[in-house]
XYZ file of N, CA and C in Angstrom:
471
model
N -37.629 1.347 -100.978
C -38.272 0.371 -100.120
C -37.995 0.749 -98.666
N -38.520 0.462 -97.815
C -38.714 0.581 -96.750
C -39.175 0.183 -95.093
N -38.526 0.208 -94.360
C -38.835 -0.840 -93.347
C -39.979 -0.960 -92.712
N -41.199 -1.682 -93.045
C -42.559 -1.302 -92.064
C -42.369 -0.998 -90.771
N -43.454 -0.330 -90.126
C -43.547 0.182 -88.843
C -44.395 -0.936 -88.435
N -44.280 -1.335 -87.007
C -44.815 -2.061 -86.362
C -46.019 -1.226 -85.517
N -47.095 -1.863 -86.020
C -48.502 -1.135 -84.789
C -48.078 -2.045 -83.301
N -49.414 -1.269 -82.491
C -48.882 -1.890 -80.930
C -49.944 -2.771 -81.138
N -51.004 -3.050 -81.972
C -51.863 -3.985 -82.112
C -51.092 -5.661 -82.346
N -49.794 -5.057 -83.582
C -49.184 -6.356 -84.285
C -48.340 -6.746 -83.327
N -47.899 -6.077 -82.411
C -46.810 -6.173 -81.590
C -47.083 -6.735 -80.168
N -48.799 -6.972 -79.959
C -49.682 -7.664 -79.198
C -49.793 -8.954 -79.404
N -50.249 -9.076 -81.008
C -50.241 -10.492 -81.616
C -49.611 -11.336 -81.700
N -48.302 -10.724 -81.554
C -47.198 -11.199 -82.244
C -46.103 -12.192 -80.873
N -46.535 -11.837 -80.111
C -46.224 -12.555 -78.464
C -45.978 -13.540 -78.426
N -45.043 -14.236 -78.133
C -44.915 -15.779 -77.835
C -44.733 -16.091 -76.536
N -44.827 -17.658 -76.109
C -44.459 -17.773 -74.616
C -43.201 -18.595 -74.705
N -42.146 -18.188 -74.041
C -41.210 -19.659 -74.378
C -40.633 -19.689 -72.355
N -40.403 -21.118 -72.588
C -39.464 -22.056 -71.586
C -38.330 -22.133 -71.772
N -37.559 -21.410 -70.382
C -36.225 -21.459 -70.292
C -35.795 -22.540 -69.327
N -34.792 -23.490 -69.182
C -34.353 -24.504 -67.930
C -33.206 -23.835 -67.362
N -32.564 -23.297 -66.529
C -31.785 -22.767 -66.076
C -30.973 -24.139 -64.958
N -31.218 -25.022 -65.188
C -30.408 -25.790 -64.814
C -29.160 -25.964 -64.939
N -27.861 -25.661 -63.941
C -26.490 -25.689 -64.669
C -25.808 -24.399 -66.203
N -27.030 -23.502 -66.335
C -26.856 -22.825 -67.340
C -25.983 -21.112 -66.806
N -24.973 -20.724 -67.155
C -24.414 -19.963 -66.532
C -25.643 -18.067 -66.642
N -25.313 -17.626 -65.094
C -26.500 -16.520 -65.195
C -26.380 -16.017 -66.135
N -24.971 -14.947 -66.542
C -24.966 -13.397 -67.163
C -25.127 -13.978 -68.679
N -24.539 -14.927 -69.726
C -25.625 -15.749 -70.687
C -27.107 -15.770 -70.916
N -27.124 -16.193 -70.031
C -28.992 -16.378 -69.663
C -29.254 -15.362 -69.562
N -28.881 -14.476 -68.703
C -29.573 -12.927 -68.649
C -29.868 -12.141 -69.665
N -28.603 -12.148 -70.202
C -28.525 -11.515 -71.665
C -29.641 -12.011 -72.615
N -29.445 -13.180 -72.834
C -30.567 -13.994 -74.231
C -32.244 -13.441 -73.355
N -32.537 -13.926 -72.315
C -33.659 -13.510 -71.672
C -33.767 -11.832 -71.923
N -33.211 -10.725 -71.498
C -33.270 -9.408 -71.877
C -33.394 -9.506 -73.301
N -32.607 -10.032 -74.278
C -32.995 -9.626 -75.590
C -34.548 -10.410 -76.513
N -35.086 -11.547 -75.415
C -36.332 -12.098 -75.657
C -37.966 -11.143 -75.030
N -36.985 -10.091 -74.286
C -37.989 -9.169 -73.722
C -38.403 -8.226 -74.167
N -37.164 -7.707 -75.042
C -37.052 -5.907 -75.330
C -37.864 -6.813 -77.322
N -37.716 -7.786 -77.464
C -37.571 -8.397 -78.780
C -37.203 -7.912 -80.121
N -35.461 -8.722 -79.672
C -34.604 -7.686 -80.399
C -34.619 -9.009 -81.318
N -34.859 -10.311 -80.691
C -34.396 -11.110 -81.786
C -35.522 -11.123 -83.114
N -36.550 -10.468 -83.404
C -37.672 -10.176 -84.260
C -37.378 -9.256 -85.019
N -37.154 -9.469 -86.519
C -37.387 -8.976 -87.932
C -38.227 -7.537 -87.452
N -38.918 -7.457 -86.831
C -40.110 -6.314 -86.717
C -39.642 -5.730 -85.554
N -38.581 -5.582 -84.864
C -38.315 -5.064 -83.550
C -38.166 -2.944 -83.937
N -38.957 -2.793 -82.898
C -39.303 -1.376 -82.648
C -38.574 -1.014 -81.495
N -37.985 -0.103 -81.207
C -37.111 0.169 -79.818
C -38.511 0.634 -78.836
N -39.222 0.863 -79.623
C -40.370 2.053 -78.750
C -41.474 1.326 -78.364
N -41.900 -0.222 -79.035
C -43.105 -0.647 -78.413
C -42.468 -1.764 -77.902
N -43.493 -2.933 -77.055
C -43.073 -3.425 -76.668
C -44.004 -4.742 -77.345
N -42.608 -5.498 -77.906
C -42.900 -6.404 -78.957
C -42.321 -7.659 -78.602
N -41.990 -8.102 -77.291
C -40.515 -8.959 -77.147
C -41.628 -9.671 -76.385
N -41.267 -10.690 -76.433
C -41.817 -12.342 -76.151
C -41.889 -12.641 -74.521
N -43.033 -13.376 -73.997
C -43.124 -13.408 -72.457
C -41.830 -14.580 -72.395
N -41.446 -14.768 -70.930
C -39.967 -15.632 -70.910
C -40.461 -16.640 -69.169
N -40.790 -17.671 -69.406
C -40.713 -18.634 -67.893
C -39.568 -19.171 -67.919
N -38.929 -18.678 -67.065
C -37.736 -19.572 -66.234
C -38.116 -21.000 -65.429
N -36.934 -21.535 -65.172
C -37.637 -22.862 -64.468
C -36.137 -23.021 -63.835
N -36.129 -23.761 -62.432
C -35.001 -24.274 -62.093
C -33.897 -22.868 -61.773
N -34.346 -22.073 -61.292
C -33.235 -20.421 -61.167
C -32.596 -20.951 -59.658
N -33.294 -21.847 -59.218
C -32.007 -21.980 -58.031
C -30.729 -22.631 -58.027
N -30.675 -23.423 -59.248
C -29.664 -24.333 -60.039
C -28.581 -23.785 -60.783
N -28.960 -22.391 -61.541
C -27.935 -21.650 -62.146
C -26.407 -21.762 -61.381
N -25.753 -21.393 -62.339
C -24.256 -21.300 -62.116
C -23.729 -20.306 -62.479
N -22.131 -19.667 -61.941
C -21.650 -18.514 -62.414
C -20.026 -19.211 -62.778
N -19.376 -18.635 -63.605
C -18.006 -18.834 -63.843
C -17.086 -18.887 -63.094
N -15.942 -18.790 -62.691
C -15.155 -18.965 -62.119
C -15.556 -18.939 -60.280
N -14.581 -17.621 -59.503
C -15.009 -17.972 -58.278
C -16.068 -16.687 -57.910
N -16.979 -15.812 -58.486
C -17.932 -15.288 -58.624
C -18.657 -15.874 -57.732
N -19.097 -16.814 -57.482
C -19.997 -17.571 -56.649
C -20.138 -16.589 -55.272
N -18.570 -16.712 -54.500
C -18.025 -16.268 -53.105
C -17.507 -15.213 -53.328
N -17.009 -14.712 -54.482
C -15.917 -13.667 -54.644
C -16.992 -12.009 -54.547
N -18.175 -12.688 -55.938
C -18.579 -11.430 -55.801
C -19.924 -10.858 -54.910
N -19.953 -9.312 -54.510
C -21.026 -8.899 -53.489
C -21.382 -7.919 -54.452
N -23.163 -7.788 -54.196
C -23.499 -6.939 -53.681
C -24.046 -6.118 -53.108
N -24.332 -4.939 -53.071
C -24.586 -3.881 -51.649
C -25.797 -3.175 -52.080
N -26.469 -2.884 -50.980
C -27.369 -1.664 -51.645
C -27.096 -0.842 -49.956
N -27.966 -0.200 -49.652
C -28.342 0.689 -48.656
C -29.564 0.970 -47.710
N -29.991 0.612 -46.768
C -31.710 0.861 -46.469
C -31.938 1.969 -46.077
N -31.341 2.991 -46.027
C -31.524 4.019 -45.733
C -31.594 4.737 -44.669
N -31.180 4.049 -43.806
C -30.990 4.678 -41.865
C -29.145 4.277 -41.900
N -28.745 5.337 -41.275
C -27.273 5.805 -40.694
C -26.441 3.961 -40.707
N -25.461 3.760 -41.006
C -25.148 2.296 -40.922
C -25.539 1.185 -41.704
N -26.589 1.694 -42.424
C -27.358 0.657 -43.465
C -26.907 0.162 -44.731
N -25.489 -0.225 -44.411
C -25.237 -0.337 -45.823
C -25.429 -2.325 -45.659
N -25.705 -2.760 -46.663
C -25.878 -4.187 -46.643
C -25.047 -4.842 -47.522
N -25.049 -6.192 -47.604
C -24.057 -7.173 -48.744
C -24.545 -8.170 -48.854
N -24.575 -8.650 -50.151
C -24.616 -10.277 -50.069
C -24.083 -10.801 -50.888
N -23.798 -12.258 -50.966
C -22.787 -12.909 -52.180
C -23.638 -13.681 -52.937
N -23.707 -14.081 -54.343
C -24.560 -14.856 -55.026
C -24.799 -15.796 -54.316
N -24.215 -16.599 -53.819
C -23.977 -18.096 -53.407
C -25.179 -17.725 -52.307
N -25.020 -17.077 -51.525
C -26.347 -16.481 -50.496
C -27.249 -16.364 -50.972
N -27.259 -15.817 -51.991
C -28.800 -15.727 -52.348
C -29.051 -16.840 -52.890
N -28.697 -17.451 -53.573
C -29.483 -19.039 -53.963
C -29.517 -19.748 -53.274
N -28.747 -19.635 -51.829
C -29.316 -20.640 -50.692
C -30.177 -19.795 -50.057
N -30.483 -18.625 -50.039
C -31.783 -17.985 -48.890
C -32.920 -18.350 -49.588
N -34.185 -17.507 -49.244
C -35.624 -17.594 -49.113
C -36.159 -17.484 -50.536
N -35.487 -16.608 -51.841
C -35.731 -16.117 -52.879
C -34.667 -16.228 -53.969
N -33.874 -17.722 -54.553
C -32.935 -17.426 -55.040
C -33.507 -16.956 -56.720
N -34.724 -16.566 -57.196
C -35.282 -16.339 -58.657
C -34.320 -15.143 -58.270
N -34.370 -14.273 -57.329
C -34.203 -12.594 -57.436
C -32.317 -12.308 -58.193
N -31.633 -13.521 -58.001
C -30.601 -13.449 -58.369
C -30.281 -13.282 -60.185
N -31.400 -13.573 -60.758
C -31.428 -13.903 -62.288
C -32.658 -12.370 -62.717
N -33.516 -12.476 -62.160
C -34.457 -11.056 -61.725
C -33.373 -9.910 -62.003
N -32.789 -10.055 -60.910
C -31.753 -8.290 -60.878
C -30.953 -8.450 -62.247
N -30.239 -9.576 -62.528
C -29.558 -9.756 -63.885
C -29.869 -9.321 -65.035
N -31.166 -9.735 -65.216
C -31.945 -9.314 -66.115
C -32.101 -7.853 -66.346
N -32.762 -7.281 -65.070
C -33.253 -5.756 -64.673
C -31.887 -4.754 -64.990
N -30.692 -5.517 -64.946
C -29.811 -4.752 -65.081
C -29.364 -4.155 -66.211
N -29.735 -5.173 -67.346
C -29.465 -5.801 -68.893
C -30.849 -4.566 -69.313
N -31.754 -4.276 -68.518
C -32.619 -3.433 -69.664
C -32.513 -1.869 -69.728
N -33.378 -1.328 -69.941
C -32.844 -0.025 -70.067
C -33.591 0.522 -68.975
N -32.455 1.755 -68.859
C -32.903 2.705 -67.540
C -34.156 3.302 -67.050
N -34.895 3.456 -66.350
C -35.886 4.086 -65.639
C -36.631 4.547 -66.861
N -37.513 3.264 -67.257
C -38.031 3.749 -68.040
C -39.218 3.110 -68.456
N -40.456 3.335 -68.391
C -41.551 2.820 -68.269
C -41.863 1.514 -69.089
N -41.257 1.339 -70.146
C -41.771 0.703 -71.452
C -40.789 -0.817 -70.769
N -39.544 -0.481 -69.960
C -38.500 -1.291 -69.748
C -39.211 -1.743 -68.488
N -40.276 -1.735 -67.416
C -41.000 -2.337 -66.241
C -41.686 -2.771 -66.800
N -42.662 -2.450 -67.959
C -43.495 -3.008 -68.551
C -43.350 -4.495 -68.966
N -42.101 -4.720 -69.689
C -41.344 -5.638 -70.283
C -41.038 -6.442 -69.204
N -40.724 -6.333 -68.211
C -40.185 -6.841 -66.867
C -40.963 -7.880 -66.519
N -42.857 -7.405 -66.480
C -44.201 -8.150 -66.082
C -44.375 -9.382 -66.706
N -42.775 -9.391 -67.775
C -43.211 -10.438 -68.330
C -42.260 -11.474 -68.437
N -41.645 -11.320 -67.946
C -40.318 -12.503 -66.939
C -41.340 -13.232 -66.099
N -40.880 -14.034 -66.073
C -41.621 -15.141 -64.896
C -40.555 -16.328 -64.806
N -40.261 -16.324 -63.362
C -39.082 -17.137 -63.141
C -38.880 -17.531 -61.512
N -38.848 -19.042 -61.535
C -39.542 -20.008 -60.484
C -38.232 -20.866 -59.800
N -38.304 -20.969 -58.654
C -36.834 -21.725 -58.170
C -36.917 -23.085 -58.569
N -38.285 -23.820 -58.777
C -38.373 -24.835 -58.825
C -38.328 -25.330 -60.749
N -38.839 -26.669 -60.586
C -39.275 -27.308 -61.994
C -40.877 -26.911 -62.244
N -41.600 -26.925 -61.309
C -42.758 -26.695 -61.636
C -43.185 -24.867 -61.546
N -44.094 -25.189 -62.597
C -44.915 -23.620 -63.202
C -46.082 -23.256 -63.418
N -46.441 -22.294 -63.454
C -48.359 -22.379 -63.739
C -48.516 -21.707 -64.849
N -48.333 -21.946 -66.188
C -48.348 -21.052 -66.909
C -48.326 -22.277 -68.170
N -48.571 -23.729 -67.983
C -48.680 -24.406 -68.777
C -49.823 -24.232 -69.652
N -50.911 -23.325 -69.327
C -51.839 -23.138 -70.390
C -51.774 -22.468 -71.693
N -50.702 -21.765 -71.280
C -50.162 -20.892 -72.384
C -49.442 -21.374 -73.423
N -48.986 -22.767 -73.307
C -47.849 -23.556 -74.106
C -46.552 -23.033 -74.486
N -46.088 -22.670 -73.348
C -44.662 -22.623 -73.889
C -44.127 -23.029 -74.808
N -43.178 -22.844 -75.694
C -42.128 -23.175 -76.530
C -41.107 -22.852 -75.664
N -40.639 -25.088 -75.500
C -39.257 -25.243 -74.742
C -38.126 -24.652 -75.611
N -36.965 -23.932 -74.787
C -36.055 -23.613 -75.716
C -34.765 -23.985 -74.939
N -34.219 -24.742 -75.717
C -32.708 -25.608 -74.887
C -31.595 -24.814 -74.976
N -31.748 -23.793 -73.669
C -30.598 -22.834 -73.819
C -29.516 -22.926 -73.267
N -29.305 -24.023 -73.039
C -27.510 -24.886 -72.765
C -27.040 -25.603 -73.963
N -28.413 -26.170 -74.920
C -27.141 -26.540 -75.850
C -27.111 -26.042 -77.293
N -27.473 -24.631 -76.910
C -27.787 -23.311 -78.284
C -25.501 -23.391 -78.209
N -25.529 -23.336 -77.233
C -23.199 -23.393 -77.040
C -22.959 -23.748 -76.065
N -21.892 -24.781 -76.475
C -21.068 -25.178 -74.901
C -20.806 -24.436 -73.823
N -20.348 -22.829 -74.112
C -20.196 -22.328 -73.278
C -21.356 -21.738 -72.309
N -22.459 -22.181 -72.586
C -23.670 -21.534 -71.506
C -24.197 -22.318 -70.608
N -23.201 -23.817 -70.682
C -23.714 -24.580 -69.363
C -22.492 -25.065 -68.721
N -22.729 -25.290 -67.139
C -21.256 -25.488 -66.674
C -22.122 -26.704 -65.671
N -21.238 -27.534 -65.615
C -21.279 -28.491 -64.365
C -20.796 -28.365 -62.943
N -21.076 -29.171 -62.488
C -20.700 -28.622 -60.824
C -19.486 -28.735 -60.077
C-alpha cells in the first residue's frame, strides 16, 4: 500500500480560509501554528513540494504579546546599505509605529523555508490586519480559537 501523491489540481481544491484573533495570543506560538497552516503540514495529504497549506487572516496583530521581557529586551537590526547604516528596533516599537502586522509577518517569514519560490508563494497567503476588521469576509473564514487550543498561547497584560 501506498501513500497517494497529491496533484496541484487537488491541492488547489483542497484550500481553506481560516481566522486567526491574535488578541493577547503570544507571537512565536502563533507564528509557528500559522507557518505550519501555510506550508500544510497539518493535512493527511501534505506534499513538501506543492503548495497545499490553507490561506491564514490574522486579526488584531497589534495586540499580540511576547513572554517574558522580550518586549524591550529584544532588537532587531538589519542594514540599508550606505556606510553607518546599520539600524534597530525593539518589538515593543514596532507595535506602536505605523505597521505593527510586520512584527508577526517577519515571524512567520522566518518559520518558512529559505529562498525559495514555493515558500513566497505560500507567503501571498497570510493576510494579517492590525485591526478587528477584514475584507475577506466573502470567503468565510473558519474562526479558529487559537488561545484556547492551550493555556500557554495566551498571556494577559
Amino acid at each position: 500500500m501506498s501513500t497517494p501523491n497529491l496533484t496541484v489540481a487537488e491541492a488547489k481544491d483542497s484550500k481553506k480560509w481560516i481566522l486567526i484573533d491574535a488578541e493577547g495570543v503570544v507571537l512565536g506560538r502563533l507564528a509557528s501554528f500559522v507557518a505550519m497552516r501555510l506550508k500544510g503540514k497539518h493535512k493527511t495529504s501534505f506534499s513538501p513540494h506543492l503548495d497545499a497549506g490553507d490561506f491564514v487572516v490574522v486579526v488584531n496583530a497589534e495586540k499580540i504579546r511576547m513572554t517574558g521581557r522580550k518586549m524591550e529586551n529584544e532588537v532587531f537590526y538589519w542594514h540599508t546599505g550606505h556606510p553607518g547604516g546599520v539600524k534597530e528596533i525593539t518589538p515593543k516599537a514596532t507595535l506602536a509605529g505605523k505597521h505593527p502586522e510586520r512584527l508577526l509577518e517577519r515571524a512567520v517569514e522566518r518559520m518558512m523555508k529559505k529562498d525559495s519560490p514555493l515558500a513566497r508563494r505560500q507567503m501571498t497567503h497570510l493576510k494579517i490586519y492590525a485591526g478587528a476588521a477584514h475584507p475577506h469576509e466573502a470567503q468565510n473564514p473558519t474562526k479558529v480559537d487559537f488561545a484556547a487550543m492551550n493555556p500557554k498561547n495566551k498571556r494577559s497584560a
